[in-house]
Tab-separated table of C-alpha atoms (C1' of nucleotides) in Angstrom:
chain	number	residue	atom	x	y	z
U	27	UNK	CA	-15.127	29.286	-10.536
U	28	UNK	CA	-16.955	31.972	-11.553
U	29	UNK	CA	-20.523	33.370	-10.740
U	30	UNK	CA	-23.560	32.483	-12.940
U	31	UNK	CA	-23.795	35.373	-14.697
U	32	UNK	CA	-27.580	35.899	-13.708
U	33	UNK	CA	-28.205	32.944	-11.076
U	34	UNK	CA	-26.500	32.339	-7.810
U	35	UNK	CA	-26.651	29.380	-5.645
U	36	UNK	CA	-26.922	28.976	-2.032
U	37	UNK	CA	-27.197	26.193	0.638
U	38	UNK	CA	-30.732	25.846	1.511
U	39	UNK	CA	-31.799	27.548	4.094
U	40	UNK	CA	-32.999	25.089	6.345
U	41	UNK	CA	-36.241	25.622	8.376
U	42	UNK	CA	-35.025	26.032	12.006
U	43	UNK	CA	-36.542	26.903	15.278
U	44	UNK	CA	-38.587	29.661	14.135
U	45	UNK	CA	-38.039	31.869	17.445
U	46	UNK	CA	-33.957	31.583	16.713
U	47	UNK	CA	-32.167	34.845	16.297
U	48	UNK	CA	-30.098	35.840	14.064
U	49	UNK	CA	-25.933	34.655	14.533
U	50	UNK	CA	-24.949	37.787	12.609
U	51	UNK	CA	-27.006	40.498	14.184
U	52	UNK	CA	-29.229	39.321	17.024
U	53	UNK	CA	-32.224	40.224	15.100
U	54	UNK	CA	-35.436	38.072	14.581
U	55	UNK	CA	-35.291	35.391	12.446
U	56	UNK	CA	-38.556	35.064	9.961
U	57	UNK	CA	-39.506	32.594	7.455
U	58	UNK	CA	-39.812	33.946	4.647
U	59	UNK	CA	-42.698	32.480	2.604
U	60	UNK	CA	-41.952	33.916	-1.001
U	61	UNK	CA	-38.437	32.180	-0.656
U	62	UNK	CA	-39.441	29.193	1.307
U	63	UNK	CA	-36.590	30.114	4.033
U	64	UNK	CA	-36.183	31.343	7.012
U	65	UNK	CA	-34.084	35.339	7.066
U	66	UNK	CA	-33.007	37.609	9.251
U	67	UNK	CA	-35.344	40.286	9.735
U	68	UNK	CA	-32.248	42.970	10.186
U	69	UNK	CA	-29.670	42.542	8.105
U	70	UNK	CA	-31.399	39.384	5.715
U	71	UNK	CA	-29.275	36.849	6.289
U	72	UNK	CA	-30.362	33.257	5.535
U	73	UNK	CA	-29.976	31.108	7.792
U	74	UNK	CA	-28.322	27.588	6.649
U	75	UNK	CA	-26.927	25.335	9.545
U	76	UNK	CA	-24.004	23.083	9.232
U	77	UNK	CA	-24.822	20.000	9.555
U	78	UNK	CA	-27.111	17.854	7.247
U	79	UNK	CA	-30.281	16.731	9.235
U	80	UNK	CA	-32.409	14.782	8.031
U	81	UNK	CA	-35.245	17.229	7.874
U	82	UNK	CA	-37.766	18.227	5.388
U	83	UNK	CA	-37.009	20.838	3.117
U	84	UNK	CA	-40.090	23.583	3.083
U	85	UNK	CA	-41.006	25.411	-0.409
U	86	UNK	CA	-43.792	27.535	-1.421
U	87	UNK	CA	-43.363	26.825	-4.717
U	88	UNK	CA	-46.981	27.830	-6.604
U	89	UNK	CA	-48.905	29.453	-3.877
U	90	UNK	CA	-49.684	32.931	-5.080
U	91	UNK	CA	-50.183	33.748	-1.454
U	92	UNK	CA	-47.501	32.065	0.158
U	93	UNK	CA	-48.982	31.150	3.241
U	94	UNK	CA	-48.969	27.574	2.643
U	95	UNK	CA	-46.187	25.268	2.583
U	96	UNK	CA	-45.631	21.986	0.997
U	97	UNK	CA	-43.444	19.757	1.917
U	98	UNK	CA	-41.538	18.537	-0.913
U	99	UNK	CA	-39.795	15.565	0.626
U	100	UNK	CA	-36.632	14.472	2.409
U	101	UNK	CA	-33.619	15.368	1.124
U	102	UNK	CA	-32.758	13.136	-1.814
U	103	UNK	CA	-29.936	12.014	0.344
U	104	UNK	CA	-28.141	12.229	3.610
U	105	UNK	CA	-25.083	10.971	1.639
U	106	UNK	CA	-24.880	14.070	-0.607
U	107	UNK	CA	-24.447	17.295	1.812
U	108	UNK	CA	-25.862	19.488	-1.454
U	109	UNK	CA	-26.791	18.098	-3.788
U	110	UNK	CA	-30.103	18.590	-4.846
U	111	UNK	CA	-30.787	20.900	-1.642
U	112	UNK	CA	-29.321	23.861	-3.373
U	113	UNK	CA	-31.403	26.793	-3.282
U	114	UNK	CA	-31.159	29.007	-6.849
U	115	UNK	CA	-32.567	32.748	-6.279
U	116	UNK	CA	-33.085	34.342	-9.820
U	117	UNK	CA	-31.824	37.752	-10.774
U	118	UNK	CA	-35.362	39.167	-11.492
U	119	UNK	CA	-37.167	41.454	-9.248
U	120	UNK	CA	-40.010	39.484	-9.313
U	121	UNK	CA	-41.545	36.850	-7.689
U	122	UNK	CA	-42.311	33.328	-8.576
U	123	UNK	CA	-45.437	34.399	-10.897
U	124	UNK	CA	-43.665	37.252	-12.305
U	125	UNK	CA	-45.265	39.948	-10.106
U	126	UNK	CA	-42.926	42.972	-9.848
U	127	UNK	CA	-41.653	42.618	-6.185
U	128	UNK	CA	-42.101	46.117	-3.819
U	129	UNK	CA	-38.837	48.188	-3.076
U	130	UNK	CA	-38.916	46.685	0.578
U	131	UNK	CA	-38.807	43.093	-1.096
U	132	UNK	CA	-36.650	44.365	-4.027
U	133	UNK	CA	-34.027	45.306	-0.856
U	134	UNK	CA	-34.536	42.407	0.896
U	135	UNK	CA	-33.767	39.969	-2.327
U	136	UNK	CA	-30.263	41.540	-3.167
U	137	UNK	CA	-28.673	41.209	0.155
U	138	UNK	CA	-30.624	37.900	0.165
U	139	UNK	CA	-28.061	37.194	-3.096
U	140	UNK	CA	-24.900	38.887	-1.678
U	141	UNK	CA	-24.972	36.364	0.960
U	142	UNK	CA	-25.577	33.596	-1.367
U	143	UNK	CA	-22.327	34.437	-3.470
U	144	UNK	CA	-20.780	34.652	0.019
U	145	UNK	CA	-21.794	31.762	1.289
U	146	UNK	CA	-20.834	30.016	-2.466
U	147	UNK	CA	-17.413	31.358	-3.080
U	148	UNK	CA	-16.377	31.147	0.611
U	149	UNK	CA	-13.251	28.796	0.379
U	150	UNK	CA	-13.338	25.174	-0.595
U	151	UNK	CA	-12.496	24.106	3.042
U	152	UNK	CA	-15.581	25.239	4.165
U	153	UNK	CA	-17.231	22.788	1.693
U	154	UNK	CA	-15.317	19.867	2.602
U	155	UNK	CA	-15.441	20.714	5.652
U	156	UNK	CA	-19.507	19.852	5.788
U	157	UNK	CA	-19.142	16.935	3.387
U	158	UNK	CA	-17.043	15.118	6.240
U	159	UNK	CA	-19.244	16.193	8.864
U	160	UNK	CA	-22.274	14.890	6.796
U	161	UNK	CA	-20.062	11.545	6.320
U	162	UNK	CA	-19.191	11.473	10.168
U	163	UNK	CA	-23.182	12.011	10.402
U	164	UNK	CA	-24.166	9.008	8.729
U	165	UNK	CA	-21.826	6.288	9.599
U	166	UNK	CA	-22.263	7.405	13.161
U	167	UNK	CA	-26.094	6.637	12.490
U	168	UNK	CA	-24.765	3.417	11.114
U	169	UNK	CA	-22.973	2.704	14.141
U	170	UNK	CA	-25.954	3.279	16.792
U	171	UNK	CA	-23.453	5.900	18.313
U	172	UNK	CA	-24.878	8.947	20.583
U	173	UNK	CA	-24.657	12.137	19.511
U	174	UNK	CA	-22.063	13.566	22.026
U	175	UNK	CA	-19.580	10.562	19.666
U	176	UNK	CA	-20.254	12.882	16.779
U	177	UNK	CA	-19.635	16.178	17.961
U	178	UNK	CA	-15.738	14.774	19.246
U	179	UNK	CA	-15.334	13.355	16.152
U	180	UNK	CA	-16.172	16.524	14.162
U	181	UNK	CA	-13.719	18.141	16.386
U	182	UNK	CA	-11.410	15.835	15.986
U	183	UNK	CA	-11.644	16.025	12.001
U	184	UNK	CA	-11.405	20.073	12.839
U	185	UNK	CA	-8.644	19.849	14.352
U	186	UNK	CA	-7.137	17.296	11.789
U	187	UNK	CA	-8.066	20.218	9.470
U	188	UNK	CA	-6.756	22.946	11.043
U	189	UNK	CA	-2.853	21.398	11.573
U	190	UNK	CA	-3.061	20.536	7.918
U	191	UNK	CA	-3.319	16.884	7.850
U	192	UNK	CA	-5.347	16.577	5.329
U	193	UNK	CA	-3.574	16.509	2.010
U	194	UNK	CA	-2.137	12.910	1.177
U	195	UNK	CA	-5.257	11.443	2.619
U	196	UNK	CA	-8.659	11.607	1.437
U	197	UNK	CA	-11.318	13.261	3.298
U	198	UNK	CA	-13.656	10.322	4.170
U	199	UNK	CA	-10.224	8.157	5.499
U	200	UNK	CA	-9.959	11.353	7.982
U	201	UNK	CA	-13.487	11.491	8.379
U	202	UNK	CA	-13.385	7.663	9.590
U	203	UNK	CA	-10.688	7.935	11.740
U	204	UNK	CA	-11.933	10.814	13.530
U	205	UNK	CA	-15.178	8.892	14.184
U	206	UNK	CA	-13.209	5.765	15.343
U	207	UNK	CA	-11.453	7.591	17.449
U	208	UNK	CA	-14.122	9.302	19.099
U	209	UNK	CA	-16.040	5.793	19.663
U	210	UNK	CA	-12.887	4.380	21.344
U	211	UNK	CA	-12.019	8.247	23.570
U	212	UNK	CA	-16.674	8.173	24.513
U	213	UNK	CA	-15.530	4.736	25.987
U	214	UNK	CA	-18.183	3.046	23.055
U	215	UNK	CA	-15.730	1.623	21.028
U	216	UNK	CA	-16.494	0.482	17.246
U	217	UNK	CA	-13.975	-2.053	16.191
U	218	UNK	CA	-12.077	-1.379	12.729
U	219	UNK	CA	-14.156	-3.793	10.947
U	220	UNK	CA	-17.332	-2.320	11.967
U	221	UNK	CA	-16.151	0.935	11.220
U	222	UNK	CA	-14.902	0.162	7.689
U	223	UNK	CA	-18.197	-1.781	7.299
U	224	UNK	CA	-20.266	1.717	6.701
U	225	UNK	CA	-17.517	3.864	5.819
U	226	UNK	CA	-16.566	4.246	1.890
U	227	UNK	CA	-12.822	3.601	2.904
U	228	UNK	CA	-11.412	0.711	3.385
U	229	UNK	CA	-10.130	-0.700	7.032
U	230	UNK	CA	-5.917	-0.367	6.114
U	231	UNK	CA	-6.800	3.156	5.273
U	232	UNK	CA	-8.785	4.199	7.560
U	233	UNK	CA	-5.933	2.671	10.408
U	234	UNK	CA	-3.327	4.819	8.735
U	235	UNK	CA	-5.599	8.162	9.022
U	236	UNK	CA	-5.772	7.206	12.188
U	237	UNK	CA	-2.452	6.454	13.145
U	238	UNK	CA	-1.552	9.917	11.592
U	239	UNK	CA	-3.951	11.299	12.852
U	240	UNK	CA	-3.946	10.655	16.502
U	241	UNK	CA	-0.158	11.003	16.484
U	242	UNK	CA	-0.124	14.522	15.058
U	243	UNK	CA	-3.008	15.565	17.042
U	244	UNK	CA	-1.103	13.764	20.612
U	245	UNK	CA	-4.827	12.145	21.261
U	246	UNK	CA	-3.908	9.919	23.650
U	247	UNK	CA	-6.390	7.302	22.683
U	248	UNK	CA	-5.714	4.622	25.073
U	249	UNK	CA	-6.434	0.730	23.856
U	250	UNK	CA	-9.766	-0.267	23.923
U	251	UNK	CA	-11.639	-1.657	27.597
U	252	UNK	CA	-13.054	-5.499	26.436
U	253	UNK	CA	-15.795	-4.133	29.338
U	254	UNK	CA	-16.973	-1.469	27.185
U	255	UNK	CA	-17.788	-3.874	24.262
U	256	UNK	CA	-19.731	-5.964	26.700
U	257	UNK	CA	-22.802	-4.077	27.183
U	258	UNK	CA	-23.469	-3.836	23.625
U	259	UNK	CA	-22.902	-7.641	22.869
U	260	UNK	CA	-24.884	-8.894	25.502
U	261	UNK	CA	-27.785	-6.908	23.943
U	262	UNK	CA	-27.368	-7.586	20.732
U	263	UNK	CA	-27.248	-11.252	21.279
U	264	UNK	CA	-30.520	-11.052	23.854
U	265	UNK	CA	-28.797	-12.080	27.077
U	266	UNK	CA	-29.901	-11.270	30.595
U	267	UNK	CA	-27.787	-9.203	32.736
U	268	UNK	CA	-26.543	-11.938	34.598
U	269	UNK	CA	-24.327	-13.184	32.052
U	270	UNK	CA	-23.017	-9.562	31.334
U	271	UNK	CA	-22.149	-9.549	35.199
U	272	UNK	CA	-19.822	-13.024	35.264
U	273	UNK	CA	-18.566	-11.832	31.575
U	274	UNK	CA	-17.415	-8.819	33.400
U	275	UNK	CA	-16.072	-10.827	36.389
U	276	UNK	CA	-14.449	-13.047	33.734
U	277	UNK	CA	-12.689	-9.769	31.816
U	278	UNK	CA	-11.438	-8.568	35.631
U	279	UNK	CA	-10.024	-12.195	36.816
U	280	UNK	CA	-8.703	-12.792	33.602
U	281	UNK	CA	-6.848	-9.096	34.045
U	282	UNK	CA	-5.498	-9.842	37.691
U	283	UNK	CA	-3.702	-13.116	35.587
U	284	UNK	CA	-2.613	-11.389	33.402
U	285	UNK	CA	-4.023	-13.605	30.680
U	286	UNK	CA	-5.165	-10.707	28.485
U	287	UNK	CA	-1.928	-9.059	27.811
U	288	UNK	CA	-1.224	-8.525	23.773
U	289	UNK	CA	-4.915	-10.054	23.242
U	290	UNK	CA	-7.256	-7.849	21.229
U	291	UNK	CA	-10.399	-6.083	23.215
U	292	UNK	CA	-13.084	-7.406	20.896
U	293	UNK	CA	-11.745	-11.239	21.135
U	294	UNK	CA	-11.383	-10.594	24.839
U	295	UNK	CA	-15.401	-9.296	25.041
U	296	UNK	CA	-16.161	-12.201	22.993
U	297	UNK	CA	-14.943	-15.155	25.154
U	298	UNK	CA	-16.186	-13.699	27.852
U	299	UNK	CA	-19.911	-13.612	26.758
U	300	UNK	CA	-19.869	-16.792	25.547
U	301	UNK	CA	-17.891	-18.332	28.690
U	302	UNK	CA	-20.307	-16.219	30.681
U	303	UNK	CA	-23.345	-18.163	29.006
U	304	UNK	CA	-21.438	-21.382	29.264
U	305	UNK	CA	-21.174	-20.751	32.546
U	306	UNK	CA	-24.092	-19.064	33.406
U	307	UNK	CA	-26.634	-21.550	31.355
U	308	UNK	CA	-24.824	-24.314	30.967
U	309	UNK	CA	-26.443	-26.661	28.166
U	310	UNK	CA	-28.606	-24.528	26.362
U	311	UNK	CA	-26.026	-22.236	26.086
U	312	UNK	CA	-25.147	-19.677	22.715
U	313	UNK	CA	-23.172	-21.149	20.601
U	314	UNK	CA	-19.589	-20.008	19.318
U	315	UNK	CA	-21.037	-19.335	15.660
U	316	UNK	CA	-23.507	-17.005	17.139
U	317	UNK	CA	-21.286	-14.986	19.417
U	318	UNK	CA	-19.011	-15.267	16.058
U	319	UNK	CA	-21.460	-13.598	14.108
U	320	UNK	CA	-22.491	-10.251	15.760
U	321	UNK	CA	-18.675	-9.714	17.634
U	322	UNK	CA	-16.859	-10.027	14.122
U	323	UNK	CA	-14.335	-12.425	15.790
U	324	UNK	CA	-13.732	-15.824	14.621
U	325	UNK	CA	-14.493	-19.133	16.359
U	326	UNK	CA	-11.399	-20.018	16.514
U	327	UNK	CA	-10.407	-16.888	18.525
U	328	UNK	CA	-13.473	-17.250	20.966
U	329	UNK	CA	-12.103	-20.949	21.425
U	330	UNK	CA	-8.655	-19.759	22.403
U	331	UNK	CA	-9.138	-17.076	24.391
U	332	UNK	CA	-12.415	-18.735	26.457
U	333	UNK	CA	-10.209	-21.512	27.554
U	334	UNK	CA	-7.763	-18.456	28.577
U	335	UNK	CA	-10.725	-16.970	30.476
U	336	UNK	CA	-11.777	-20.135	32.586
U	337	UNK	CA	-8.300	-21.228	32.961
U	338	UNK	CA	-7.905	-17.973	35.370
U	339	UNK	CA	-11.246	-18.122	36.648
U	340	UNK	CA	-11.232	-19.250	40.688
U	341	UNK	CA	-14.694	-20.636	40.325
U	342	UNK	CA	-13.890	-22.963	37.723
U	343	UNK	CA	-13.000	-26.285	38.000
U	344	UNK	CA	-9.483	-27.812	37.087
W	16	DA	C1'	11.874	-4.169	5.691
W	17	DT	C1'	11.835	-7.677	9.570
W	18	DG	C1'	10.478	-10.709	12.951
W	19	DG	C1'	7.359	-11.987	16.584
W	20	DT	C1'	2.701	-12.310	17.897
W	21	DT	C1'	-2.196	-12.592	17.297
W	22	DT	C1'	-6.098	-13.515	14.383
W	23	DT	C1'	-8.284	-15.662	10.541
W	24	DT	C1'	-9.169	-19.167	7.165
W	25	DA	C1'	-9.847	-23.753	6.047
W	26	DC	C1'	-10.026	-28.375	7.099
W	27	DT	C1'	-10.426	-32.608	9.941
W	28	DG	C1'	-11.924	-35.609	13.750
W	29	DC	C1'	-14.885	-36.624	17.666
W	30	DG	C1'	-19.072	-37.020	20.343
W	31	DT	C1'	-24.023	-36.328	20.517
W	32	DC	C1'	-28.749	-35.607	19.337
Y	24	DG	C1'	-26.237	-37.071	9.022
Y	25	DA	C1'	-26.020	-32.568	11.018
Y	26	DC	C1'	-24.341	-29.916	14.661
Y	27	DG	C1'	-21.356	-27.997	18.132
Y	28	DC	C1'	-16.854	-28.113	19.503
Y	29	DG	C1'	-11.746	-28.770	19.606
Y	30	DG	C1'	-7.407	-28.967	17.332
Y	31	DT	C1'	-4.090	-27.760	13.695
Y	32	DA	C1'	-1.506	-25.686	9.919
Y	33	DA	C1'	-0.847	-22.071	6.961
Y	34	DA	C1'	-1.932	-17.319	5.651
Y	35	DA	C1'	-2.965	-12.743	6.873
Y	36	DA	C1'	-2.900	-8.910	9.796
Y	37	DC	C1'	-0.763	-6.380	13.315
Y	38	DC	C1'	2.927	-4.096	15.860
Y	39	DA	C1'	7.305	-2.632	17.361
Y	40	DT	C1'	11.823	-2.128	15.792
DNA sequence: ATGGTTTTTACTGCGTC
DNA sequence: GACGCGGTAAAAACCAT
């Protein structure tokens, strides 16, 4: 690919903390208001960070002065790690209104652009490195998960990276599985379903970059807890915490019977809050379409494995 | 690929409000 | 009659081999 002969591109420099140093050479960081981003005051480095926030781009764009910025809006979208938050510096020693620039800003501009070829032509991984993170970004948004979720996933996808697992499979499938994995390793597990829900892959791939994935990588990502999908159920169906307390009872009796062995997590979680509410609230009770609904398990499955659950409770009746 | 198991889909019957 | 539930059969998905 080769240089615009007069242009080159960067990644927008991205306001930070405006008291941050500078990662190359520990000196000041300024914003720069003729550019509209933030250098270093040393050695002019601009500073771009790696992942995609959601932040507000800041450009002077007609001020003579420069002292004012607008904002111009949110990034057109979180989807897209650059598109349309590229930054193009012109070759012309001049500013925006075609002033002739002084020698300190003429020096200042041209290492400005040698780090913008730098940061352009550095290799392709480094690009697709920050589109998966930016994927791994939003479907972890999607999700509701923490941020801690995100940062082992992106390590996860590094590492996926760095042992060279990523040709055959496509950078999102990775992307996905290193989320999903980190979900079920944070002990907040998404289920396949929901994962493939907000991911651009579908849920057989996704399972096979994860297979590969955690097998190359020796994760030891151990089956999923039915207790740790509990929590979130119960809230997102509006129960009280008394239910989640016999649900969990349920999950540990039903364990000590040996009932859930070879059962899925998610179905498990499921019975259990609605047995809980059966038990719990007796008539007006939630019904098996609504537990259905926000668990992604079937009726029929709650049915089965409910009667499972009560079967090996003590306190029930039979 | 194969076979065994679980889950889902689709449909039906039963009791109740 | 609609609704919640239970049961069933067949298909699909899953998993270890």
């Amino acid at each position: 690919m080769s240089l615009r002969d007069t242009q080159t591109r960067t990644e927008s420099a991205r306001r930070t903390a405006e008291t941050d140093d500078c990662p190359e050479c520990d000196g000041r960081l300024e914003p720069d208001p003729q550019r509209g981003e933030t250098a270093c005051a040393e050695c002019g480095l601009v500073v771009a960070d790696d992942e995609i926030d959601g932040g507000p781009e800041w450009r002077d764009y007609d001020d003579s002065d420069g002292t004012e910025r607008s904002r111009v809006g949110p990034p057109l979208t979180k989807t897209r790690h650059d598109d349309g938050l590229s930054t193009t510096i012109g070759w012309r020693d001049a500013d925006a209104n075609g002033n002739a620039l002084g020698p300190r800003q003429r020096e200042r501009m041209r290492r400005l652009r040698t780090w913008n070829t730098r940061f352009q032509t550095r290799d392709p991984k480094e690009r697709s490195l920050k589109q998966a993170l930016g994927e791994i970004d939003r479907m972890a948004s999607a999700l509701g998960l923490p941020e801690h979720v995100r940062e082992t996933a992106s390590v996860i996808y590094r590492r996926a990276v760095e042992e060279d697992l990523l040709p055959g499979r496509s950078i999102e499938a990775v992307a996905s599985a290193a989320l999903y994995a980190a979900a079920r390793q944070s002990d907040v597990p998404r289920n396949l379903k929901e994962t493939a829900r907000v991911s651009r892959i579908d849920r057989r791939e996704i399972v096979r970059a994860y297979r590969y994935v955690t097998r190359e990588l020796g994760l030891g990502v151990e089956p999923a807890d039915p207790g740790d999908y509990l929590t979130r159920f119960v809230s997102d169906l509006g129960l009280d915490g008394g239910v989640e307390v016999r649900a969990r009872r349920l999950l540990e009796e039903a364990r000590d019977e040996n009932v859930d062995v070879g059962k899925s997590p998610v179905s498990l979680a499921a019975a259990a809050v609605y047995a809980a509410t059966l038990l719990v609230h007796g008539a007006d009770r939630l019904t098996q379409v609504e537990v259905s609904e926000v668990t992604d398990v079937s009726e029929v499955t709650i049915r089965t494995r409910y009667r499972d659950l009560l079967r090996a409770d003590d306190d029930c009746l039979l």
